[in-house]
Amino acid sequence: MFEKALQLDSKLFSKEKRIRAKRPSEYWLVFLKKQALTQQKEGYSWAMLLFLIPILVFIFIIYSIFSDGSNGNTDYGNWFLGLFVFFIFISVVVLFLHAGRKRAFVAPNAFDHLAKFIVKIKGDTFKNLIGISLDLSPIENEANSMDLKLLGLKETRQTKFKPYQLERYQANLRLKDDSFCTASLYQISLKTTTTKRRSSGKTKTKSKHKHKFYYILSLKLKASDYQIIEPQEIIGHKGQYEVSHRKENGFLMVKIKFKEKLLALPTKITAKQKKKASIFTEMMEYLFKNKIVVPKSNKPKTF
C-alpha cells in the first residue's frame, strides 16, 4: 500500500539520517522498525585493532625467522618487513578514524517508546495520519553545540566540556475529538575531557560521555471539553514527572516531562525495555488517573 513511499523515504533517510513527513500510523511503525529499532552501529571499534594484533605478531615472528642473518633470506625478510609496516599503517588509520569520527549516540530504547505509543493511540488519530520529524544523525556536530552557561558548567585547566543537543523526534497527532497531542524527545550529550599529570611527569587525557533524555508529552485540549486542576495542586503531585499548563484561546495547553540520565547507551533494544510500556502512555495515564486532567461530564473519553 505504501511500499513506494517507504522505498523513497528509506533511500533519502539512509543518506540524510533525518526525515519530516505525514504518513499513516502503520507506515511509521514499519519505518521505525527498519530504521530506528534495529541495532545501531558504533562505527570503528577497538575490536578491529584486537583483530589486527595476532596478525601483526605473526608477521613479526616470520620476519625475525627470515632475517636471522642469512643472506639468502634477505628478500623474504624485506618482503615481510614491508607487510609489517603496511599493517602498522592500517592500524594507525583505524585509530585515527575511531578518534575523529562523529558520534551518533542513537538510543533504540528511546525510539521504542515512540513506536509503542503509536500502537496505543493510533485508533484515536484523525484519519489515521501522524506527522513525524525523525533525526538519527550524529549528535556530535558543531551545529548541535550548546552554550556551557545553559548547563551551569565551568571549565578548568584540567577539565573541558563539550555539550550537544538535538531533538531526536517529534510526533504530532490530531485526535478524533479535535484534541492535539505531541510526543517529542530531546537529547543532550555531554563530553567531558580530563587531563591529569602523573607523578612520573607524563600526562593522561581521558574522555567520557553523559546523556540526558527529555521525553515531553504536550496536549492541546478544548477548555469546553476538559478541566484541569490548579497550578498549586499540580505542585502537590511530587512524582517523577514535571507538569505545567496554561490557557490559551479557549484551549488548555498541558505539558508533562520525564528526564532520564544515562552514562552508556545500549546499541539495541534491551530485554527490560521490551517489557515496558511507552513512557508517553505512562505520562498520559498519569495525567488522567491522578485527575490532573478531567473530561467534563458530557465529554466522551478519548484517552
XYZ file of C-alpha atoms in Angstrom:
303
model
C 0.000 0.000 0.000
C 2.816 2.431 0.899
C 5.790 0.411 -0.403
C 6.843 3.070 -2.923
C 6.811 5.886 -0.360
C 8.675 3.652 2.095
C 11.332 2.885 -0.500
C 11.836 6.546 -1.415
C 11.856 7.716 2.213
C 14.270 4.964 3.237
C 16.674 5.880 0.436
C 16.670 9.545 1.466
C 16.881 8.690 5.173
C 19.875 6.387 4.702
C 21.720 9.395 3.269
C 20.466 12.277 5.421
C 19.589 10.372 8.632
C 16.543 12.629 9.077
C 13.013 12.862 7.748
C 9.894 15.008 8.193
C 6.602 13.746 6.775
C 2.948 12.968 7.459
C 2.107 9.307 6.972
C -0.371 6.662 8.233
C 0.432 5.163 11.631
C 1.092 1.710 10.117
C 3.659 3.268 7.811
C 5.565 4.814 10.706
C 5.637 1.528 12.598
C 7.269 -0.181 9.602
C 9.666 2.733 9.056
C 10.739 2.850 12.699
C 11.271 -0.903 12.765
C 13.599 -0.720 9.761
C 15.455 2.484 10.561
C 15.448 3.182 14.313
C 14.661 -0.006 16.214
C 17.467 -2.087 14.737
C 20.878 -2.431 16.336
C 22.878 0.776 15.929
C 26.418 0.605 14.582
C 29.120 2.385 16.542
C 31.452 2.792 13.584
C 35.112 1.934 14.049
C 35.802 -0.118 17.125
C 38.766 -1.152 19.236
C 37.762 -4.708 18.305
C 39.259 -4.027 14.877
C 42.645 -3.479 16.483
C 42.288 -6.625 18.569
C 41.785 -8.485 15.311
C 44.952 -6.986 13.869
C 47.183 -7.767 16.867
C 47.674 -11.523 16.204
C 48.306 -10.791 12.526
C 50.984 -8.256 13.425
C 52.607 -10.672 15.876
C 52.621 -13.442 13.263
C 54.236 -11.201 10.636
C 56.863 -10.051 13.131
C 57.767 -13.639 14.021
C 58.068 -14.637 10.368
C 60.211 -11.576 9.682
C 62.506 -12.495 12.584
C 62.933 -16.030 11.227
C 63.797 -14.930 7.692
C 66.095 -12.085 8.719
C 68.278 -14.008 11.168
C 71.401 -13.036 9.296
C 71.389 -15.491 6.389
C 71.879 -13.618 3.129
C 69.596 -15.927 1.167
C 66.620 -14.909 3.190
C 67.119 -11.144 2.903
C 64.492 -10.698 0.194
C 61.949 -12.616 2.249
C 62.792 -10.533 5.279
C 62.323 -7.276 3.377
C 59.018 -8.513 1.988
C 57.684 -9.364 5.443
C 59.057 -6.087 6.805
C 57.074 -4.200 4.174
C 53.953 -6.193 5.058
C 54.518 -5.465 8.744
C 54.819 -1.717 8.077
C 51.672 -1.857 5.962
C 49.634 -3.366 8.797
C 51.056 -0.807 11.224
C 49.857 1.897 8.827
C 46.358 0.347 8.669
C 46.252 0.242 12.473
C 47.135 3.941 12.697
C 44.428 4.791 10.145
C 41.829 2.823 12.126
C 42.872 4.622 15.312
C 42.645 7.998 13.581
C 39.179 7.283 12.163
C 37.994 5.968 15.519
C 39.165 9.083 17.355
C 37.924 11.604 14.797
C 34.519 10.206 13.881
C 31.315 11.986 14.826
C 29.411 10.058 17.447
C 25.723 9.488 16.747
C 24.685 8.223 20.205
C 21.310 6.957 18.973
C 19.287 5.077 21.608
C 16.943 2.392 20.173
C 15.126 2.220 23.540
C 14.042 5.845 23.105
C 12.508 5.127 19.699
C 10.799 2.041 21.079
C 8.826 4.378 23.360
C 7.561 6.247 20.295
C 6.617 3.080 18.406
C 4.673 1.684 21.368
C 2.850 4.977 21.821
C 1.780 4.944 18.172
C 0.408 1.427 18.626
C -1.501 2.567 21.718
C -3.052 5.737 20.287
C -3.360 5.082 16.541
C -7.064 4.168 16.848
C -7.805 7.682 18.141
C -5.904 9.625 15.464
C -7.801 11.711 12.913
C -7.720 9.958 9.517
C -5.003 7.707 10.954
C -2.327 10.264 9.986
C 0.697 11.251 12.071
C 3.238 13.946 11.248
C 6.704 12.977 12.428
C 10.144 14.550 12.252
C 12.859 11.992 12.906
C 16.601 12.605 13.325
C 19.198 9.857 13.727
C 22.156 11.968 12.610
C 25.319 12.214 14.750
C 24.695 14.452 17.739
C 28.385 15.369 17.986
C 28.148 18.082 15.355
C 29.044 21.760 15.685
C 25.526 22.687 14.550
C 24.224 20.953 17.716
C 26.644 22.643 20.131
C 25.269 24.135 23.356
C 26.396 27.057 25.461
C 28.024 25.810 28.670
C 26.195 28.531 30.609
C 22.868 26.818 29.873
C 24.106 23.798 31.820
C 25.757 25.797 34.590
C 29.176 24.301 33.845
C 32.580 25.950 34.153
C 35.767 24.650 32.598
C 39.146 24.413 34.328
C 42.650 23.777 33.034
C 42.205 20.073 33.749
C 38.553 19.637 32.731
C 36.916 20.618 29.443
C 33.262 20.187 28.451
C 31.584 19.886 25.072
C 27.765 19.682 25.222
C 25.458 18.904 22.302
C 21.671 18.939 21.975
C 19.314 17.501 19.375
C 15.588 16.896 19.007
C 15.540 13.242 18.062
C 11.873 13.138 17.143
C 8.574 14.946 17.324
C 5.269 13.236 16.561
C 2.216 15.442 16.001
C -1.176 13.801 16.284
C -4.605 15.269 15.718
C -7.185 13.191 17.554
C -10.745 12.385 16.575
C -12.193 14.723 19.222
C -10.177 17.643 17.751
C -7.583 17.497 20.503
C -3.904 17.673 19.602
C -1.057 15.636 21.024
C 2.693 15.975 20.554
C 5.262 13.404 21.698
C 8.871 14.573 21.469
C 12.344 13.606 22.605
C 15.267 15.952 23.237
C 18.730 14.540 23.814
C 21.681 16.264 25.471
C 25.113 14.624 25.280
C 27.992 15.963 27.342
C 31.570 15.058 26.507
C 33.929 15.595 29.439
C 37.679 15.562 28.827
C 40.028 15.479 31.796
C 43.795 15.840 31.716
C 45.901 14.697 34.663
C 49.627 14.794 35.237
C 51.128 11.715 36.858
C 53.965 11.698 39.357
C 56.254 10.480 36.572
C 55.597 13.709 34.686
C 53.506 12.126 31.971
C 50.034 13.451 31.239
C 46.952 11.303 30.685
C 43.849 12.524 28.874
C 40.548 10.737 29.308
C 37.113 11.407 27.802
C 33.696 10.185 28.876
C 30.104 10.910 27.877
C 26.892 11.509 29.779
C 23.443 11.625 28.244
C 20.133 13.164 29.231
C 16.858 12.354 27.502
C 13.824 14.593 27.899
C 10.560 12.894 26.959
C 7.853 15.535 26.546
C 4.138 14.971 26.018
C 2.140 18.082 25.073
C -1.665 18.187 24.877
C -3.892 20.855 23.362
C -7.392 20.301 24.715
C -10.589 22.264 24.299
C -11.358 24.077 27.549
C -15.052 23.403 26.915
C -14.403 19.647 26.994
C -11.750 19.294 29.701
C -10.829 20.824 33.009
C -7.515 20.820 34.846
C -6.534 21.228 38.484
C -4.951 24.488 39.629
C -1.154 25.020 39.423
C -0.683 24.887 43.208
C -2.367 21.483 43.251
C -0.094 20.240 40.478
C 2.900 21.126 42.654
C 1.474 18.723 45.214
C 1.999 15.848 42.760
C 5.677 15.320 43.504
C 6.126 12.332 41.245
C 8.704 11.529 38.612
C 7.088 13.883 36.104
C 7.165 17.647 35.711
C 3.721 19.018 34.794
C 2.781 22.520 33.641
C -0.229 24.072 31.913
C -1.775 27.302 30.700
C -4.953 28.516 28.998
C -4.749 29.979 25.517
C -7.566 31.000 23.133
C -10.103 28.577 24.562
C -7.638 25.678 24.826
C -5.838 24.008 27.720
C -2.141 23.602 26.919
C -0.742 20.794 29.082
C 2.884 19.674 29.129
C 4.347 16.743 31.043
C 8.050 15.944 31.043
C 10.210 12.989 32.090
C 14.017 13.144 32.363
C 16.307 10.134 32.036
C 20.078 10.151 32.694
C 22.398 7.571 31.144
C 26.158 7.061 31.208
C 26.102 4.490 28.405
C 23.681 3.821 25.567
C 22.762 0.282 24.519
C 23.059 -0.296 20.779
C 19.867 -2.361 20.635
C 16.538 -2.552 22.446
C 17.154 -4.162 25.822
C 15.169 -7.076 27.242
C 13.961 -4.807 30.059
C 12.723 -2.190 27.603
C 10.761 -4.800 25.635
C 8.629 -5.446 28.724
C 7.951 -1.764 29.402
C 5.019 0.337 28.263
C 5.746 3.547 26.371
C 6.798 6.420 28.617
C 4.321 8.605 26.699
C 1.473 6.209 27.517
C 2.516 6.240 31.176
C 2.570 10.055 31.231
C -0.855 10.215 29.607
C -2.259 7.778 32.173
C -0.611 9.762 34.973
C -2.499 12.898 33.938
C -5.879 11.218 33.867
C -5.557 8.684 36.699
C -4.423 11.411 39.084
C -7.240 13.637 37.767
C -4.849 16.382 36.766
C -6.824 16.462 33.522
C -10.508 15.517 33.744
C -13.037 15.196 30.892
C -16.214 17.101 31.604
C -19.339 15.078 32.298
C -20.774 15.490 28.794
C -17.466 14.590 27.141
C -16.847 11.023 25.899
C -13.391 9.723 26.881
C -10.782 9.744 24.134
C -7.709 8.828 26.144
